[in-house]
Coordinates of C-alpha atoms in Angstrom, one line a residue:
X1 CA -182.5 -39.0 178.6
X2 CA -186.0 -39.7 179.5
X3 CA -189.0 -36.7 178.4
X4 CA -192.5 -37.0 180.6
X5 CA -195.5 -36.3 178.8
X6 CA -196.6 -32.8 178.3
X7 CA -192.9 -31.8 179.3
X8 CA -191.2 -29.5 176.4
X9 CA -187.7 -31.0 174.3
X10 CA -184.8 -29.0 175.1
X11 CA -183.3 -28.1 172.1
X12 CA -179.8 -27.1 172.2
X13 CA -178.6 -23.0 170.7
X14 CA -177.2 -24.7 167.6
X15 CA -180.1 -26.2 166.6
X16 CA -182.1 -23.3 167.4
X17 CA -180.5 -20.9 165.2
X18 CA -180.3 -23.8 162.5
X19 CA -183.8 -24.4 162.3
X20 CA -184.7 -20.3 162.6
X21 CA -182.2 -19.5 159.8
X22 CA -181.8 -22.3 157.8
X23 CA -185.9 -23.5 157.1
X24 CA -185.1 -24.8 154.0
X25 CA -182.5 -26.8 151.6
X26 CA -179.3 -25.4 151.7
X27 CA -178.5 -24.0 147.8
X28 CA -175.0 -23.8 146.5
X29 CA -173.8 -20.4 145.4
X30 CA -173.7 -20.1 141.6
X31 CA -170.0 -20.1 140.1
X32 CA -168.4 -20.7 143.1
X33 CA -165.2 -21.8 141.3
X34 CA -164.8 -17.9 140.8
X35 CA -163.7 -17.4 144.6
X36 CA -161.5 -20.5 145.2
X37 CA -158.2 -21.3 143.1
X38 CA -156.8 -24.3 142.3
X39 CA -153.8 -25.5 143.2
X40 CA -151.7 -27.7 140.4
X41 CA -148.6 -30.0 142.1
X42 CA -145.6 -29.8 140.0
X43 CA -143.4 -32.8 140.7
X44 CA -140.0 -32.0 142.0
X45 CA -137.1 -31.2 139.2
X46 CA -139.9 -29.9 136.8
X47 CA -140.2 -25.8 136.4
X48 CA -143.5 -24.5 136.6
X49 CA -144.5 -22.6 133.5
X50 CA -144.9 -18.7 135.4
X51 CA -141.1 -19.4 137.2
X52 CA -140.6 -19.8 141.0
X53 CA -143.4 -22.1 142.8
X54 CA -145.1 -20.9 145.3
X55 CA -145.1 -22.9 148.6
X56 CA -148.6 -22.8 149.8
X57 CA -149.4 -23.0 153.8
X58 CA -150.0 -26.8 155.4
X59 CA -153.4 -26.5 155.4
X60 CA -153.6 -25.4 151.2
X61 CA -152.0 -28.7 150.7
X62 CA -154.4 -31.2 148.5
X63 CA -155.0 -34.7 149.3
X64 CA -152.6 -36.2 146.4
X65 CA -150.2 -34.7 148.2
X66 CA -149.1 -37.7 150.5
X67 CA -148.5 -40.1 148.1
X68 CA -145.6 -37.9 146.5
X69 CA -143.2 -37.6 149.7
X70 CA -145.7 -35.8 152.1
X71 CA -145.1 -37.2 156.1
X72 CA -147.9 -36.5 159.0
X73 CA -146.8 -35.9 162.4
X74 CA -149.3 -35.7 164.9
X75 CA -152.0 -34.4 162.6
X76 CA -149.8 -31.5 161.0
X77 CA -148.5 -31.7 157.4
X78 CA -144.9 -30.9 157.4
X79 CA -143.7 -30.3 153.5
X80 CA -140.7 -32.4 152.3
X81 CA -139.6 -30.5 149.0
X82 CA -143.1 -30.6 147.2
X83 CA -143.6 -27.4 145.3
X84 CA -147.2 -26.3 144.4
X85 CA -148.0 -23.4 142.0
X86 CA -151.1 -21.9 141.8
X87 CA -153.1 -21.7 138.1
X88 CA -156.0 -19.0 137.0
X89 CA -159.4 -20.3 138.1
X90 CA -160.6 -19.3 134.4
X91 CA -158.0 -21.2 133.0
X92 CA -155.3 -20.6 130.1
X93 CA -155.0 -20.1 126.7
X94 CA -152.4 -20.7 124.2
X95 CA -151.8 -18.4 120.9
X96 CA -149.9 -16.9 118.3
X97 CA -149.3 -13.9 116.7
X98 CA -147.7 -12.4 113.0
X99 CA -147.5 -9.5 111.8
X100 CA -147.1 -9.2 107.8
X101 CA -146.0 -5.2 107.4
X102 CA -145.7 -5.6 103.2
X103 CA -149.5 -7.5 103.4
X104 CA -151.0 -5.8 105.8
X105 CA -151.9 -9.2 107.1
X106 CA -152.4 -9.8 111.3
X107 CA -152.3 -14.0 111.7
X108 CA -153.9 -15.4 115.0
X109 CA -152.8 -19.0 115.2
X110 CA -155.2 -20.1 118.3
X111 CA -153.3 -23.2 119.5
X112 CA -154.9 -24.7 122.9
X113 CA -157.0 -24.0 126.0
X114 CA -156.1 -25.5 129.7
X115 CA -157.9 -25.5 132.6
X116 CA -160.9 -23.6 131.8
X117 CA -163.9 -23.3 134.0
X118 CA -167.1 -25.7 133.6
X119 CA -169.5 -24.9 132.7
X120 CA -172.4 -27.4 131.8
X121 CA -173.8 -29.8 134.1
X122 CA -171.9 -32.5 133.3
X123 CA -168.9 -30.4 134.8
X124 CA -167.5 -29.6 131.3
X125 CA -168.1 -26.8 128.3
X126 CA -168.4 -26.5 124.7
X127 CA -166.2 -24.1 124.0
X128 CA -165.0 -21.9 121.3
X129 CA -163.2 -18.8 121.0
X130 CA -163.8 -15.2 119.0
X131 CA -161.6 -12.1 119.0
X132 CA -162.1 -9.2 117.6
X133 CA -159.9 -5.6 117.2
X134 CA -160.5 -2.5 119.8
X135 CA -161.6 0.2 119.1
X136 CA -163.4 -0.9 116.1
X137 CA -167.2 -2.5 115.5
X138 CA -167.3 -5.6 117.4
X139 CA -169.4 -7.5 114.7
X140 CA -167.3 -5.9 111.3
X141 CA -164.1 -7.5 112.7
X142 CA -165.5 -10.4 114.8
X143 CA -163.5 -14.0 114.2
X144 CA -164.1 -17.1 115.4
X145 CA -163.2 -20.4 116.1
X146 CA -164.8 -24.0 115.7
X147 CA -166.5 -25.4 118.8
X148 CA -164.9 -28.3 121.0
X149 CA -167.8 -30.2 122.7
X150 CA -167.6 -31.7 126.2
X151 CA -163.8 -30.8 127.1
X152 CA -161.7 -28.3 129.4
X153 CA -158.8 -28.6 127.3
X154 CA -159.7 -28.0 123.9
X155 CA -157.0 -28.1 120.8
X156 CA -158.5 -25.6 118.0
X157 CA -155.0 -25.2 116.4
X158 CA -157.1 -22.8 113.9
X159 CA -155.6 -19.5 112.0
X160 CA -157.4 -16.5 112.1
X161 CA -156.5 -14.1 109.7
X162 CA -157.0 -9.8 109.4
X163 CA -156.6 -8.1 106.6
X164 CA -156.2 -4.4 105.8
X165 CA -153.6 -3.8 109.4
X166 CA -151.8 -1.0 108.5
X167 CA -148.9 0.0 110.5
X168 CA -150.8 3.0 112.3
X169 CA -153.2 0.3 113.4
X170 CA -150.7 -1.9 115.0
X171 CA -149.8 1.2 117.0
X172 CA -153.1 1.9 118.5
X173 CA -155.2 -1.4 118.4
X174 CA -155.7 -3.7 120.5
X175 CA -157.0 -7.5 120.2
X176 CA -159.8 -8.7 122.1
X177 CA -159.3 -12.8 122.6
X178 CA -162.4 -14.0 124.3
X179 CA -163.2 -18.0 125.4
X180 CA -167.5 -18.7 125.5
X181 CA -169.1 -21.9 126.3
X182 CA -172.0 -22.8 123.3
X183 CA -175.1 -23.4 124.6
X184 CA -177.9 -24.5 122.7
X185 CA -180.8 -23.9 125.0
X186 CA -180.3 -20.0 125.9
X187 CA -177.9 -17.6 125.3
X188 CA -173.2 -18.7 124.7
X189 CA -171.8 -18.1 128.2
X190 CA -168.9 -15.9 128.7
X191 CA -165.7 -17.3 130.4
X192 CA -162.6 -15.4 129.9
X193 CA -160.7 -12.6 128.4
X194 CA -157.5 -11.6 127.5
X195 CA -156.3 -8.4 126.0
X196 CA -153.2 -8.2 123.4
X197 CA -151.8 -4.3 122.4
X198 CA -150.7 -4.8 119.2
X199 CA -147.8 -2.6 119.6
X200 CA -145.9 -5.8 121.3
X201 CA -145.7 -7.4 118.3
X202 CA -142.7 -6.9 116.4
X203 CA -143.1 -7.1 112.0
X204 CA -142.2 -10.3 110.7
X205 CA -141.4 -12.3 114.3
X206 CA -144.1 -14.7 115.4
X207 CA -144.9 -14.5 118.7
X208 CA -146.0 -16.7 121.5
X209 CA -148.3 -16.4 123.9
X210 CA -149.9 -18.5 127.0
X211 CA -151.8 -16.4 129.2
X212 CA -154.5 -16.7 131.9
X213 CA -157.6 -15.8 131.2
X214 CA -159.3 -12.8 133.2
X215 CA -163.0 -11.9 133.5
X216 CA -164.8 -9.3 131.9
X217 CA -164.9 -5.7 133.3
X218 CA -168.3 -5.3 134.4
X219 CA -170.4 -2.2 133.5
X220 CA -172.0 -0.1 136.1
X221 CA -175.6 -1.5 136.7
X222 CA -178.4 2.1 135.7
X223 CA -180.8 0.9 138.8
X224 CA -178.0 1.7 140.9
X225 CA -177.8 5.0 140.0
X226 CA -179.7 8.0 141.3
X227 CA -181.8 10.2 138.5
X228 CA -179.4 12.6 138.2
X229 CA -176.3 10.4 137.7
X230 CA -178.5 8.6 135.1
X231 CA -179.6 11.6 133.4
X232 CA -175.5 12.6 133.5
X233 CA -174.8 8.9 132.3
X234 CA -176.7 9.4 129.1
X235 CA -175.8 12.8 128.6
X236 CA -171.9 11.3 128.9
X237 CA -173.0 8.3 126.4
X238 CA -174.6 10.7 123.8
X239 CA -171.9 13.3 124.1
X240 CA -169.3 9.9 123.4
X241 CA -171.5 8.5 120.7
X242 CA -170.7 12.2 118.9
X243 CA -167.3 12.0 119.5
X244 CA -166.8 8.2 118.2
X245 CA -169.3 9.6 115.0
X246 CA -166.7 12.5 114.4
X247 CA -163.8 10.1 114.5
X248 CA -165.6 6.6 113.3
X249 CA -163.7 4.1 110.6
X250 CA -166.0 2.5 108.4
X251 CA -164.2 -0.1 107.4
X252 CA -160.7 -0.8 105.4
X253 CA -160.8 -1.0 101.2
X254 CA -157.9 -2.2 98.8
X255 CA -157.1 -0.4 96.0
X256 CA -154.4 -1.0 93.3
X257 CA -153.2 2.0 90.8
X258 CA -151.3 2.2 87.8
X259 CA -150.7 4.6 84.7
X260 CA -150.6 2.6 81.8
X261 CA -148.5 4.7 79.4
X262 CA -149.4 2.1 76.7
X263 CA -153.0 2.7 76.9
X264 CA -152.7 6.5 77.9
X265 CA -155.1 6.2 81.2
X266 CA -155.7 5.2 84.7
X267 CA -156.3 2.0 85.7
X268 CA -157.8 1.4 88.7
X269 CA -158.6 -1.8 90.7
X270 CA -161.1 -2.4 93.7
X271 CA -159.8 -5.8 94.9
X272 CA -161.6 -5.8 98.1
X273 CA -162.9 -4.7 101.6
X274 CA -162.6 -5.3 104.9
X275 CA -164.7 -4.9 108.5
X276 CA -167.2 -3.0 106.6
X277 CA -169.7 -1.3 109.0
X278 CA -172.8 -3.3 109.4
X279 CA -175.7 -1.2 107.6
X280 CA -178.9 -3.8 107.7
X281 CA -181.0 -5.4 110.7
X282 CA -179.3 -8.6 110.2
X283 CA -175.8 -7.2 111.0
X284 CA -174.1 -7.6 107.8
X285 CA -174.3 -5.0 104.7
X286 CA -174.4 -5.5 100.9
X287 CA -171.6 -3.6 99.5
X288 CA -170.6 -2.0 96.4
X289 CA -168.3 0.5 95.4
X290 CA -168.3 3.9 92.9
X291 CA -165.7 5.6 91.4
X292 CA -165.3 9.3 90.5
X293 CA -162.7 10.9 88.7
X294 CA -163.0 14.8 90.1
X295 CA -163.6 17.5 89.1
X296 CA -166.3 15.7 87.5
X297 CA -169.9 17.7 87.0
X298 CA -171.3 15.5 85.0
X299 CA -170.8 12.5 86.3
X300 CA -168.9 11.0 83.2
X301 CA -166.3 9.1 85.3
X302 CA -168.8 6.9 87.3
X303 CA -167.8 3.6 87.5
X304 CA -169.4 1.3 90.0
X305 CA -168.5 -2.7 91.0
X306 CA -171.3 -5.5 91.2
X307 CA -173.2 -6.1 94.6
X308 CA -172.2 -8.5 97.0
X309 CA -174.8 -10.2 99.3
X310 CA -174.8 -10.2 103.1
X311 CA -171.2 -9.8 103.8
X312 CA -168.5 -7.4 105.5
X313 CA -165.4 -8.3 104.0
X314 CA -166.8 -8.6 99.7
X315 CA -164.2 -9.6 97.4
X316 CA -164.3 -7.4 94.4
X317 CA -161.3 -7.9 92.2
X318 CA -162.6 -5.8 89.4
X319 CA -160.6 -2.8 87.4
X320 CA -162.0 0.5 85.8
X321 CA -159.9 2.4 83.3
X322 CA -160.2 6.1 82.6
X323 CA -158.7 7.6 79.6
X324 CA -156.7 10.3 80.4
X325 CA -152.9 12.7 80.1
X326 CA -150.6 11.9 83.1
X327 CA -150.4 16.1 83.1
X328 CA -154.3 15.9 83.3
X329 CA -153.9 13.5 86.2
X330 CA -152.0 15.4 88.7
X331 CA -155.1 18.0 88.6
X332 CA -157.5 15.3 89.1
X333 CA -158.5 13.5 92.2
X334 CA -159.6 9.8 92.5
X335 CA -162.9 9.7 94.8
X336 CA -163.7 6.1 95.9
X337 CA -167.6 5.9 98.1
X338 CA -168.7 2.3 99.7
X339 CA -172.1 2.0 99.7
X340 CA -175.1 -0.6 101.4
X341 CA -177.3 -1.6 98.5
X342 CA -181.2 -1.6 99.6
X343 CA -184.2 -2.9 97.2
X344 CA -186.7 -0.2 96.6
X345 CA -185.0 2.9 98.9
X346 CA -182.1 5.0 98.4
X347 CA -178.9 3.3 98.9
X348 CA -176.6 3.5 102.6
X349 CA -173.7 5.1 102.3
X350 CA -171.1 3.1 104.2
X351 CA -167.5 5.1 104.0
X352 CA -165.6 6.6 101.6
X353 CA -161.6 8.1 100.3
X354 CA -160.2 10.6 98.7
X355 CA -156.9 9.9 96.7
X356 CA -155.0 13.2 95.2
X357 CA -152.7 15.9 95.4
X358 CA -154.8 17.6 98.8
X359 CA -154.9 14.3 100.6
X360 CA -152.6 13.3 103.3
X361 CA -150.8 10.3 105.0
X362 CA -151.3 7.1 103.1
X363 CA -153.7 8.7 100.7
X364 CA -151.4 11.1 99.2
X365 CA -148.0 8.8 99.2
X366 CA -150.3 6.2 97.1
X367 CA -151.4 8.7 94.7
X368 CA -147.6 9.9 94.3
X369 CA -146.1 6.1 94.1
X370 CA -148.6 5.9 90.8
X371 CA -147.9 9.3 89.5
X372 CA -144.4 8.6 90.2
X373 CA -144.1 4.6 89.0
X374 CA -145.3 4.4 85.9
X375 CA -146.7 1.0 84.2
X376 CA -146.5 -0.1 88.2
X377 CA -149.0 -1.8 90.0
X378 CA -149.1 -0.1 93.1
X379 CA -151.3 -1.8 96.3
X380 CA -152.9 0.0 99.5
X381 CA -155.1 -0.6 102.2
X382 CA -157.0 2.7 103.7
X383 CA -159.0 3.4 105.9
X384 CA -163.1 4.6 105.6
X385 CA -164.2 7.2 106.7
X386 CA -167.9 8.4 107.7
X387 CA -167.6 12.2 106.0
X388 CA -165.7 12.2 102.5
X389 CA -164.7 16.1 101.1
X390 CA -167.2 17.0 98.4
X391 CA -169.3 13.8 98.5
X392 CA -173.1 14.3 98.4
X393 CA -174.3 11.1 100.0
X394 CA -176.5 10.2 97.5
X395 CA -176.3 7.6 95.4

């Protein structure tokens, strides 16, 4: 096709509306992995790992396909027996869990990852994997995992353990089992999720699991909200902030009793804590514990445990001995406070217990097992609270 001079180039509609709507490069859309899943061949004979294989359209079949038995006709794909399953674009994780009910112990055994999304550059990830218990402070109970550099499919094979579980925990917790990527440069990316009820598990019977991994419930965004659903939004947040306050656990301590008939007293022993609330700026506390032996005006009784630096779960393992009548002792209550020491201010006072005759649940059947059992060692985790009956807050 010849052009005189002065004459204009016809350009064709398509590359009219390319160069008016595409004047620039052509960008890929971040995370598009999200929106396309992948599609794993299982060779014939072999069961797919979530049960009956799903037989996917002509057109969903990949290229590898026709080297394993797959004909052409034509240009249409006709399936000979090939089965195709499809996997979780995230990818899939590979744990364990046990439940010791006499230790009050909760093992995570995290085995293995498959599958999981890249996320470098180099079309890999670094990653690692934390979990942590719900409801409950996300940094007092966090655990986590090493880091696996440059991989998809990492092997941890790592056991995380939780102390202080008590039974009434296992009914209404729930854990949290989140894969990140590390990243050195800016902030750990986030790539899946799974959620575990701990009411599943069964005492004593380890339990597998191998589930995809989900994304993470988005919040809704607060520029997307009028003013008035905004001003309701924090009215809502401070109204749930009081009610988690009324209702708020502290923390778990451990706490061994026994009447010594030999030595006519009390013996009590603070072995340790656990998912202490975080009281400093740098997320961790340092803990200590005081004893009281009420009614107590004078404050004879006091007993207190040595400080332990920057830490949420101290180990303690130290005993206090009152001298006192087993009759005396059933009008007596044992008041054990958890507090944040602080250099040159007063003291934070992190969660307390009451053990005695007027205390309920575990509280009170402790405090009967050591009345009852004498020259027994008698062991229990309980809970903190945030408001102890009688306690002053003040150190």
């Amino acid at each position: 096709m010849t052009v005189r001079r002065g004459d204009k180039v016809p350009i064709s509609i398509q590359e009219h509306m390319a160069i008016n709507v595409c004047p620039g490069p052509i960008r890929p859309i971040q995370q598009i992995s999200d929106y396309f899943p992948r599609y794993t061949p299982w060779p014939e004979g072999t069961p797919s790992p979530t049960g009956q294989p799903h037989k996917l359209s002509p057109l969903d079949i990949p290229h590898q396909a026709a080297e394993q038995g797959v004909s052409g006709v034509r240009g249409r794909v006709i399936l000979s027996h090939y089965p195709l399953v499809i996997s979780a674009s995230l990818g899939t994780l590979e744990f364990e869990l046990f439940y010791d009910q006499e230790k009050c112990i909760l093992q995570c055994d995290i085995l293995r990852a498959k599958g999981l999304k890249p996320m470098d550059f180099n079309g890999l990830a670094d990653p690692y994997v934390k979990i942590h218990l719900l409801p409950g402070a996300c940094k007092a109970n966090k655990l986590k995992t090493r880091i696996v550099r440059n991989t998809l499919n990492p092997t941890w094979n790592e056991n995380l353990t939780y102390c202080g579980i008590t039974s009434e925990d296992m009914a209404k917790k729930i854990l949290r089992i989140s894969v990140c990527d590390e990243d050195k440069l800016s902030h750990n990316e986030f790539i899946g999720e799974t959620r575990v009820p701990l009411r599943r598990l069964k005492p004593g019977v380890r339990k597998h699991f191998n589930l995809c991994l989900e994304r993470q419930i988005p919040l809704a965004s607060p520029s997307s909200m009028s003013a008035a659903l905004r001003g309701i939004s924090c009215y809502l947040k401070e109204l749930e902030r009081c009610q988690e306050w009324e209702l708020e656990e502290r923390g778990r301590i451990l706490l061994s009793l026994m009447y010594s008939t030999e030595s006519g007293g009390l013996v009590v022993g603070i072995l340790r804590c656990a998912h202490l609330a975080a009281m400093d700026v740098n997320g961790f506390s340092d803990p200590y514990v005081k004893t009281y032996l009420k009614p107590d005006v004078e404050k004879k009784s006091k007993h207190k445990t040595a400080v332990k630096k920057k830490t949420l779960n101290p180990e303690f393992n130290e005993e206090f001995f009152y001298k006192i009548t087993l009759h005396e002792l059933q009008k007596r209550s044992l008041e054990v406070t958890v507090w944040d020491y602080d250099l040159g201010k007063s003291n934070d006072f992190i969660g307390g217990v009451t053990l005695g005759m007027n205390s309920k649940g575990e509280c009170l059947k402790h405090w009967m097992e050591c009345l009852s059992s004498t020259n027994q060692r008698a062991e229990h985790w309980h809970t903190l609270t945030n408001e102890l009956p009688g306690s002053t807050y003040t150190d």
